[in-house]
PDB file of N, CA and C in Angstrom:
ATOM      1  N   MET A  51     111.936 171.252 118.276  1.00 55.00           N
ATOM      2  CA  MET A  51     110.796 170.414 117.486  1.00 55.00           C
ATOM      3  C   MET A  51     110.856 168.927 118.128  1.00 55.00           C
ATOM      4  N   ARG A  52     109.782 168.946 118.433  1.00 55.00           N
ATOM      5  CA  ARG A  52     109.495 167.074 118.824  1.00 55.00           C
ATOM      6  C   ARG A  52     109.253 166.290 117.515  1.00 55.00           C
ATOM      7  N   PRO A  53     110.038 165.003 117.744  1.00 55.00           N
ATOM      8  CA  PRO A  53     109.893 164.264 116.924  1.00 55.00           C
ATOM      9  C   PRO A  53     108.552 163.594 116.599  1.00 55.00           C
ATOM     10  N   GLN A  54     107.819 163.253 115.549  1.00 57.00           N
ATOM     11  CA  GLN A  54     106.551 162.928 115.423  1.00 57.00           C
ATOM     12  C   GLN A  54     106.463 161.586 116.129  1.00 57.00           C
ATOM     13  N   ALA A  55     105.294 161.515 116.514  1.00 53.00           N
ATOM     14  CA  ALA A  55     105.357 159.864 117.157  1.00 53.00           C
ATOM     15  C   ALA A  55     104.898 158.951 116.030  1.00 53.00           C
ATOM     16  N   ASN A  56     105.180 157.924 116.464  1.00 53.00           N
ATOM     17  CA  ASN A  56     104.905 156.613 115.249  1.00 53.00           C
ATOM     18  C   ASN A  56     103.188 156.533 115.096  1.00 53.00           C
ATOM     19  N   ARG A  57     102.696 156.598 114.122  1.00 61.00           N
ATOM     20  CA  ARG A  57     101.255 156.812 113.765  1.00 61.00           C
ATOM     21  C   ARG A  57     100.986 155.211 113.685  1.00 61.00           C
ATOM     22  N   ARG A  58     101.798 154.069 113.739  1.00 60.00           N
ATOM     23  CA  ARG A  58     101.501 153.005 113.269  1.00 60.00           C
ATOM     24  C   ARG A  58     100.511 152.304 114.944  1.00 60.00           C
ATOM     25  N   ALA A  59     100.190 151.584 114.715  1.00 55.00           N
ATOM     26  CA  ALA A  59      99.490 151.053 115.993  1.00 55.00           C
ATOM     27  C   ALA A  59     100.512 149.955 116.561  1.00 55.00           C
ATOM     28  N   PRO A  60     100.595 149.788 117.897  1.00 58.00           N
ATOM     29  CA  PRO A  60     101.621 148.875 118.463  1.00 58.00           C
ATOM     30  C   PRO A  60     101.315 147.387 118.058  1.00 58.00           C
ATOM     31  N   LYS A  61     102.593 146.375 118.315  1.00 64.00           N
ATOM     32  CA  LYS A  61     102.046 145.136 117.795  1.00 64.00           C
ATOM     33  C   LYS A  61     101.289 144.602 119.124  1.00 64.00           C
ATOM     34  N   ARG A  62     100.544 143.697 118.184  1.00 68.00           N
ATOM     35  CA  ARG A  62      98.904 143.074 119.175  1.00 68.00           C
ATOM     36  C   ARG A  62      99.149 141.630 118.545  1.00 68.00           C
ATOM     37  N   SER A  63      98.531 140.865 119.241  1.00 74.00           N
ATOM     38  CA  SER A  63      98.544 139.534 118.916  1.00 74.00           C
ATOM     39  C   SER A  63      96.983 139.456 118.087  1.00 74.00           C
ATOM     40  N   GLY A  64      96.677 138.550 117.502  1.00 86.00           N
ATOM     41  CA  GLY A  64      95.541 138.650 116.548  1.00 86.00           C
ATOM     42  C   GLY A  64      95.883 138.510 114.956  1.00 86.00           C
ATOM     43  N   TRP A  65      94.794 138.887 114.432  1.00 90.00           N
ATOM     44  CA  TRP A  65      94.912 139.014 112.929  1.00 90.00           C
ATOM     45  C   TRP A  65      95.780 140.261 112.307  1.00 90.00           C
ATOM     46  N   PRO A  66      96.364 140.242 111.296  1.00 94.00           N
ATOM     47  CA  PRO A  66      96.969 141.397 110.668  1.00 94.00           C
ATOM     48  C   PRO A  66      96.110 142.088 110.242  1.00 94.00           C
ATOM     49  N   PHE A  67      96.706 143.234 109.997  1.00 94.00           N
ATOM     50  CA  PHE A  67      95.751 144.379 109.049  1.00 94.00           C
ATOM     51  C   PHE A  67      94.905 143.878 107.755  1.00 94.00           C
ATOM     52  N   TRP A  68      95.836 143.241 107.193  1.00 94.00           N
ATOM     53  CA  TRP A  68      95.479 142.802 105.883  1.00 94.00           C
ATOM     54  C   TRP A  68      94.487 141.734 105.566  1.00 94.00           C
ATOM     55  N   LYS A  69      94.436 140.619 106.709  1.00 96.00           N
ATOM     56  CA  LYS A  69      93.716 139.818 106.769  1.00 96.00           C
ATOM     57  C   LYS A  69      92.133 140.516 107.388  1.00 96.00           C
ATOM     58  N   ILE A  70      92.028 141.170 108.250  1.00 95.00           N
ATOM     59  CA  ILE A  70      90.799 142.037 108.721  1.00 95.00           C
ATOM     60  C   ILE A  70      90.096 142.598 107.290  1.00 95.00           C
ATOM     61  N   ALA A  71      90.964 143.307 106.661  1.00 96.00           N
ATOM     62  CA  ALA A  71      90.327 144.136 105.110  1.00 96.00           C
ATOM     63  C   ALA A  71      89.929 142.950 104.256  1.00 96.00           C
ATOM     64  N   VAL A  72      90.697 141.762 104.252  1.00 97.00           N
ATOM     65  CA  VAL A  72      90.313 141.033 103.273  1.00 97.00           C
ATOM     66  C   VAL A  72      89.045 140.389 103.398  1.00 97.00           C
ATOM     67  N   VAL A  73      88.674 139.985 104.781  1.00 97.00           N
ATOM     68  CA  VAL A  73      87.334 139.732 105.260  1.00 97.00           C
ATOM     69  C   VAL A  73      86.181 140.753 105.318  1.00 97.00           C
ATOM     70  N   LEU A  74      86.545 141.897 105.426  1.00 97.00           N
ATOM     71  CA  LEU A  74      85.495 142.618 105.450  1.00 97.00           C
ATOM     72  C   LEU A  74      85.211 143.447 103.848  1.00 97.00           C
ATOM     73  N   TYR A  75      86.276 143.027 102.811  1.00 98.00           N
ATOM     74  CA  TYR A  75      86.009 143.881 101.472  1.00 98.00           C
ATOM     75  C   TYR A  75      84.896 143.241 100.790  1.00 98.00           C
ATOM     76  N   PRO A  76      84.204 142.014 100.795  1.00 98.00           N
ATOM     77  CA  PRO A  76      83.110 141.671 100.351  1.00 98.00           C
ATOM     78  C   PRO A  76      81.909 142.432 100.714  1.00 98.00           C
ATOM     79  N   PHE A  77      81.794 142.651 102.511  1.00 98.00           N
ATOM     80  CA  PHE A  77      80.914 143.641 102.942  1.00 98.00           C
ATOM     81  C   PHE A  77      80.873 144.911 102.524  1.00 98.00           C
ATOM     82  N   THR A  78      82.017 145.403 102.470  1.00 98.00           N
ATOM     83  CA  THR A  78      81.910 146.750 102.093  1.00 98.00           C
ATOM     84  C   THR A  78      81.840 147.295 100.674  1.00 98.00           C
ATOM     85  N   ALA A  79      82.211 146.319  99.722  1.00 98.00           N
ATOM     86  CA  ALA A  79      81.853 146.235  98.274  1.00 98.00           C
ATOM     87  C   ALA A  79      80.386 146.097  97.790  1.00 98.00           C
ATOM     88  N   GLY A  80      79.950 145.533  98.595  1.00 98.00           N
ATOM     89  CA  GLY A  80      78.157 145.144  98.696  1.00 98.00           C
ATOM     90  C   GLY A  80      77.743 146.266  98.979  1.00 98.00           C
ATOM     91  N   ALA A  81      77.808 146.709 100.182  1.00 98.00           N
ATOM     92  CA  ALA A  81      77.219 147.970 100.655  1.00 98.00           C
ATOM     93  C   ALA A  81      77.230 149.177  99.751  1.00 98.00           C
ATOM     94  N   ALA A  82      78.727 149.265  99.209  1.00 98.00           N
ATOM     95  CA  ALA A  82      78.750 150.201  98.300  1.00 98.00           C
ATOM     96  C   ALA A  82      78.058 150.158  96.863  1.00 98.00           C
ATOM     97  N   ALA A  83      77.851 148.796  96.352  1.00 98.00           N
ATOM     98  CA  ALA A  83      77.061 148.962  95.323  1.00 98.00           C
ATOM     99  C   ALA A  83      75.397 149.021  95.414  1.00 98.00           C
ATOM    100  N   VAL A  84      75.324 148.429  96.726  1.00 98.00           N
ATOM    101  CA  VAL A  84      73.570 148.875  96.912  1.00 98.00           C
ATOM    102  C   VAL A  84      73.171 150.284  96.676  1.00 98.00           C
ATOM    103  N   ASN A  85      74.515 150.866  97.809  1.00 97.00           N
ATOM    104  CA  ASN A  85      74.181 152.421  97.686  1.00 97.00           C
ATOM    105  C   ASN A  85      74.192 153.059  96.604  1.00 97.00           C
ATOM    106  N   VAL A  86      74.917 152.979  95.648  1.00 97.00           N
ATOM    107  CA  VAL A  86      75.361 153.733  94.439  1.00 97.00           C
ATOM    108  C   VAL A  86      74.068 153.259  93.585  1.00 97.00           C
ATOM    109  N   PHE A  87      73.642 152.054  93.638  1.00 97.00           N
ATOM    110  CA  PHE A  87      72.235 151.802  92.800  1.00 97.00           C
ATOM    111  C   PHE A  87      71.005 152.528  93.338  1.00 97.00           C
ATOM    112  N   PHE A  88      71.106 152.755  94.783  1.00 96.00           N
ATOM    113  CA  PHE A  88      70.018 153.340  95.211  1.00 96.00           C
ATOM    114  C   PHE A  88      70.055 155.121  94.874  1.00 96.00           C
ATOM    115  N   LEU A  89      71.564 155.357  94.723  1.00 96.00           N
ATOM    116  CA  LEU A  89      71.930 156.835  94.311  1.00 96.00           C
ATOM    117  C   LEU A  89      71.153 156.936  93.115  1.00 96.00           C
ATOM    118  N   GLY A  90      71.556 155.941  92.300  1.00 95.00           N
ATOM    119  CA  GLY A  90      70.910 156.061  90.643  1.00 95.00           C
ATOM    120  C   GLY A  90      69.347 156.219  90.729  1.00 95.00           C
ATOM    121  N   LEU A  91      68.750 155.521  91.421  1.00 95.00           N
ATOM    122  CA  LEU A  91      67.358 155.466  91.286  1.00 95.00           C
ATOM    123  C   LEU A  91      66.876 156.902  91.684  1.00 95.00           C
ATOM    124  N   ILE A  92      67.624 157.917  93.294  1.00 95.00           N
ATOM    125  CA  ILE A  92      67.443 158.686  93.237  1.00 95.00           C
ATOM    126  C   ILE A  92      67.669 159.993  92.293  1.00 95.00           C
ATOM    127  N   GLY A  93      68.895 159.710  91.714  1.00 94.00           N
ATOM    128  CA  GLY A  93      69.271 160.323  90.369  1.00 94.00           C
ATOM    129  C   GLY A  93      67.957 160.434  89.220  1.00 94.00           C
ATOM    130  N   GLN A  94      67.479 159.326  89.313  1.00 94.00           N
ATOM    131  CA  GLN A  94      66.277 159.569  88.016  1.00 94.00           C
ATOM    132  C   GLN A  94      64.883 160.559  88.498  1.00 94.00           C
ATOM    133  N   ALA A  95      64.997 160.834  89.802  1.00 93.00           N
ATOM    134  CA  ALA A  95      64.020 161.668  90.287  1.00 93.00           C
ATOM    135  C   ALA A  95      64.626 163.156  89.637  1.00 93.00           C
ATOM    136  N   ILE A  96      65.838 163.428  89.421  1.00 93.00           N
ATOM    137  CA  ILE A  96      66.241 164.732  88.864  1.00 93.00           C
ATOM    138  C   ILE A  96      66.842 164.570  87.315  1.00 93.00           C
ATOM    139  N   SER A  97      66.012 163.689  86.655  1.00 92.00           N
ATOM    140  CA  SER A  97      66.448 163.248  85.268  1.00 92.00           C
ATOM    141  C   SER A  97      67.931 162.829  84.859  1.00 92.00           C
ATOM    142  N   LEU A  98      68.365 161.963  85.740  1.00 92.00           N
ATOM    143  CA  LEU A  98      69.792 161.477  85.449  1.00 92.00           C
ATOM    144  C   LEU A  98      69.245 160.214  84.882  1.00 92.00           C
ATOM    145  N   PRO A  99      70.270 159.864  83.708  1.00 92.00           N
ATOM    146  CA  PRO A  99      70.120 158.117  83.742  1.00 92.00           C
ATOM    147  C   PRO A  99      70.211 157.315  84.697  1.00 92.00           C
ATOM    148  N   ALA A 100      69.411 156.487  84.453  1.00 90.00           N
ATOM    149  CA  ALA A 100      69.217 155.230  85.323  1.00 90.00           C
ATOM    150  C   ALA A 100      70.602 154.501  85.461  1.00 90.00           C
ATOM    151  N   LEU A 101      71.193 153.977  86.437  1.00 93.00           N
ATOM    152  CA  LEU A 101      72.491 153.054  86.611  1.00 93.00           C
ATOM    153  C   LEU A 101      71.803 151.809  86.377  1.00 93.00           C
ATOM    154  N   SER A 102      72.446 150.572  85.658  1.00 94.00           N
ATOM    155  CA  SER A 102      72.164 149.358  85.548  1.00 94.00           C
ATOM    156  C   SER A 102      73.200 148.708  86.730  1.00 94.00           C
ATOM    157  N   PRO A 103      72.317 147.721  87.348  1.00 95.00           N
ATOM    158  CA  PRO A 103      72.489 147.071  88.656  1.00 95.00           C
ATOM    159  C   PRO A 103      74.049 146.310  88.184  1.00 95.00           C
ATOM    160  N   GLY A 104      74.582 145.929  87.041  1.00 96.00           N
ATOM    161  CA  GLY A 104      76.002 145.752  86.856  1.00 96.00           C
ATOM    162  C   GLY A 104      76.719 146.858  87.010  1.00 96.00           C
ATOM    163  N   THR A 105      76.407 147.774  86.620  1.00 97.00           N
ATOM    164  CA  THR A 105      77.204 149.415  86.553  1.00 97.00           C
ATOM    165  C   THR A 105      77.522 149.648  87.886  1.00 97.00           C
ATOM    166  N   SER A 106      76.755 149.449  88.828  1.00 97.00           N
ATOM    167  CA  SER A 106      76.405 149.723  90.181  1.00 97.00           C
ATOM    168  C   SER A 106      77.615 148.960  90.644  1.00 97.00           C
ATOM    169  N   VAL A 107      77.530 147.439  90.698  1.00 97.00           N
ATOM    170  CA  VAL A 107      78.305 146.594  91.270  1.00 97.00           C
ATOM    171  C   VAL A 107      79.741 146.825  90.829  1.00 97.00           C
ATOM    172  N   LEU A 108      80.073 146.984  89.817  1.00 98.00           N
ATOM    173  CA  LEU A 108      81.094 147.558  89.396  1.00 98.00           C
ATOM    174  C   LEU A 108      81.970 148.727  89.957  1.00 98.00           C
ATOM    175  N   ILE A 109      81.040 149.686  90.160  1.00 98.00           N
ATOM    176  CA  ILE A 109      81.471 151.009  90.977  1.00 98.00           C
ATOM    177  C   ILE A 109      81.625 150.576  92.112  1.00 98.00           C
ATOM    178  N   GLY A 110      80.657 149.500  92.912  1.00 98.00           N
ATOM    179  CA  GLY A 110      81.019 149.198  94.343  1.00 98.00           C
ATOM    180  C   GLY A 110      82.134 148.342  94.332  1.00 98.00           C
ATOM    181  N   LEU A 111      82.445 147.372  93.651  1.00 97.00           N
ATOM    182  CA  LEU A 111      83.956 146.486  93.633  1.00 97.00           C
ATOM    183  C   LEU A 111      85.225 147.676  93.906  1.00 97.00           C
ATOM    184  N   ALA A 112      84.930 149.130  93.166  1.00 98.00           N
ATOM    185  CA  ALA A 112      85.828 149.897  92.960  1.00 98.00           C
ATOM    186  C   ALA A 112      86.131 150.560  94.412  1.00 98.00           C
ATOM    187  N   LEU A 113      84.799 151.007  94.650  1.00 98.00           N
ATOM    188  CA  LEU A 113      84.867 151.845  95.850  1.00 98.00           C
ATOM    189  C   LEU A 113      85.121 150.785  97.269  1.00 98.00           C
ATOM    190  N   GLY A 114      84.879 149.578  97.171  1.00 97.00           N
ATOM    191  CA  GLY A 114      85.078 148.455  98.449  1.00 97.00           C
ATOM    192  C   GLY A 114      86.629 148.925  98.779  1.00 97.00           C
ATOM    193  N   LEU A 115      87.564 148.730  98.227  1.00 96.00           N
ATOM    194  CA  LEU A 115      88.772 148.658  98.385  1.00 96.00           C
ATOM    195  C   LEU A 115      88.908 149.990  99.589  1.00 96.00           C
ATOM    196  N   PRO A 116      88.999 151.110  99.389  1.00 97.00           N
ATOM    197  CA  PRO A 116      89.046 152.187 100.024  1.00 97.00           C
ATOM    198  C   PRO A 116      88.491 151.755 101.239  1.00 97.00           C
ATOM    199  N   LEU A 117      86.884 151.833 101.107  1.00 98.00           N
ATOM    200  CA  LEU A 117      86.152 151.388 102.310  1.00 98.00           C
ATOM    201  C   LEU A 117      86.267 150.389 103.189  1.00 98.00           C
ATOM    202  N   ALA A 118      87.149 149.132 102.636  1.00 98.00           N
ATOM    203  CA  ALA A 118      87.432 148.148 103.522  1.00 98.00           C
ATOM    204  C   ALA A 118      88.736 148.615 104.389  1.00 98.00           C
ATOM    205  N   TRP A 119      89.617 149.562 103.811  1.00 98.00           N
ATOM    206  CA  TRP A 119      90.627 150.210 104.417  1.00 98.00           C
ATOM    207  C   TRP A 119      90.188 150.630 105.615  1.00 98.00           C
ATOM    208  N   VAL A 120      89.138 151.622 105.623  1.00 98.00           N
ATOM    209  CA  VAL A 120      88.387 152.623 106.716  1.00 98.00           C
ATOM    210  C   VAL A 120      87.920 151.702 107.386  1.00 98.00           C
ATOM    211  N   ALA A 121      87.108 150.795 107.217  1.00 98.00           N
ATOM    212  CA  ALA A 121      86.406 149.831 108.002  1.00 98.00           C
ATOM    213  C   ALA A 121      87.594 149.155 108.889  1.00 98.00           C
ATOM    214  N   THR A 122      88.433 148.646 108.419  1.00 97.00           N
ATOM    215  CA  THR A 122      89.685 147.988 109.035  1.00 97.00           C
ATOM    216  C   THR A 122      90.185 148.644 110.028  1.00 97.00           C
ATOM    217  N   ARG A 123      90.609 149.827 109.834  1.00 97.00           N
ATOM    218  CA  ARG A 123      91.182 150.971 110.796  1.00 97.00           C
ATOM    219  C   ARG A 123      90.211 151.063 111.850  1.00 97.00           C
ATOM    220  N   TRP A 124      88.958 151.293 111.490  1.00 97.00           N
ATOM    221  CA  TRP A 124      87.996 151.169 112.631  1.00 97.00           C
ATOM    222  C   TRP A 124      87.747 150.051 113.691  1.00 97.00           C
ATOM    223  N   VAL A 125      87.891 148.860 112.960  1.00 96.00           N
ATOM    224  CA  VAL A 125      87.786 147.678 113.725  1.00 96.00           C
ATOM    225  C   VAL A 125      89.172 147.514 114.615  1.00 96.00           C
ATOM    226  N   GLU A 126      90.086 147.807 114.125  1.00 95.00           N
ATOM    227  CA  GLU A 126      91.481 147.788 114.620  1.00 95.00           C
ATOM    228  C   GLU A 126      91.564 148.963 115.912  1.00 95.00           C
ATOM    229  N   ARG A 127      90.939 150.094 116.104  1.00 94.00           N
ATOM    230  CA  ARG A 127      90.803 150.699 117.111  1.00 94.00           C
ATOM    231  C   ARG A 127      89.779 150.396 117.987  1.00 94.00           C
ATOM    232  N   LEU A 128      88.712 149.736 117.471  1.00 93.00           N
ATOM    233  CA  LEU A 128      87.736 149.016 118.519  1.00 93.00           C
ATOM    234  C   LEU A 128      88.579 147.966 119.178  1.00 93.00           C
ATOM    235  N   ILE A 129      89.332 147.181 118.541  1.00 91.00           N
ATOM    236  CA  ILE A 129      90.132 146.065 119.194  1.00 91.00           C
ATOM    237  C   ILE A 129      91.236 146.418 120.174  1.00 91.00           C
ATOM    238  N   GLU A 130      91.934 147.672 119.888  1.00 92.00           N
ATOM    239  CA  GLU A 130      92.693 148.300 120.946  1.00 92.00           C
ATOM    240  C   GLU A 130      92.070 148.618 121.772  1.00 92.00           C
ATOM    241  N   HIS A 131      90.929 149.397 121.851  1.00 93.00           N
ATOM    242  CA  HIS A 131      90.077 149.881 123.061  1.00 93.00           C
ATOM    243  C   HIS A 131      89.791 148.760 124.017  1.00 93.00           C
ATOM    244  N   ALA A 132      89.097 147.568 123.480  1.00 90.00           N
ATOM    245  CA  ALA A 132      88.891 146.527 124.208  1.00 90.00           C
ATOM    246  C   ALA A 132      90.054 146.234 124.844  1.00 90.00           C
ATOM    247  N   GLU A 133      91.108 145.739 124.388  1.00 89.00           N
ATOM    248  CA  GLU A 133      92.352 145.212 124.783  1.00 89.00           C
ATOM    249  C   GLU A 133      92.898 145.951 126.131  1.00 89.00           C
ATOM    250  N   SER A 134      92.983 147.152 125.803  1.00 88.00           N
ATOM    251  CA  SER A 134      93.274 147.902 126.929  1.00 88.00           C
ATOM    252  C   SER A 134      92.471 148.121 128.032  1.00 88.00           C
ATOM    253  N   GLY A 135      91.099 147.629 127.967  1.00 83.00           N
ATOM    254  CA  GLY A 135      90.467 147.823 129.315  1.00 83.00           C
ATOM    255  C   GLY A 135      90.331 149.181 129.604  1.00 83.00           C
ATOM    256  N   GLU A 136      90.394 149.839 128.780  1.00 78.00           N
ATOM    257  CA  GLU A 136      89.551 151.427 128.873  1.00 78.00           C
ATOM    258  C   GLU A 136      88.066 151.360 129.058  1.00 78.00           C
ATOM    259  N   GLY A 137      87.571 152.357 129.532  1.00 66.00           N
ATOM    260  CA  GLY A 137      86.055 152.785 129.624  1.00 66.00           C
ATOM    261  C   GLY A 137      85.194 151.469 129.194  1.00 66.00           C
TER     262      GLY A 137
END
């Protein structure tokens, strides 16, 4: 049985993962809040109660953290691809 490859990205220069995530968090939380609010508006069409903007913001703040993690992973892969000189 082969040992599992290390899934962590190789060391690179530049910002660490957590700094990129902190920078992206306001954008991901804001995008999540807007999408949740619009989802609430769509829900009214099928007789669901309306979501207030405040509730949408709170849900967006909660969803922003995992979304920032996903966005940071994506950005790091883009950086690695650019630094590798492939494609």
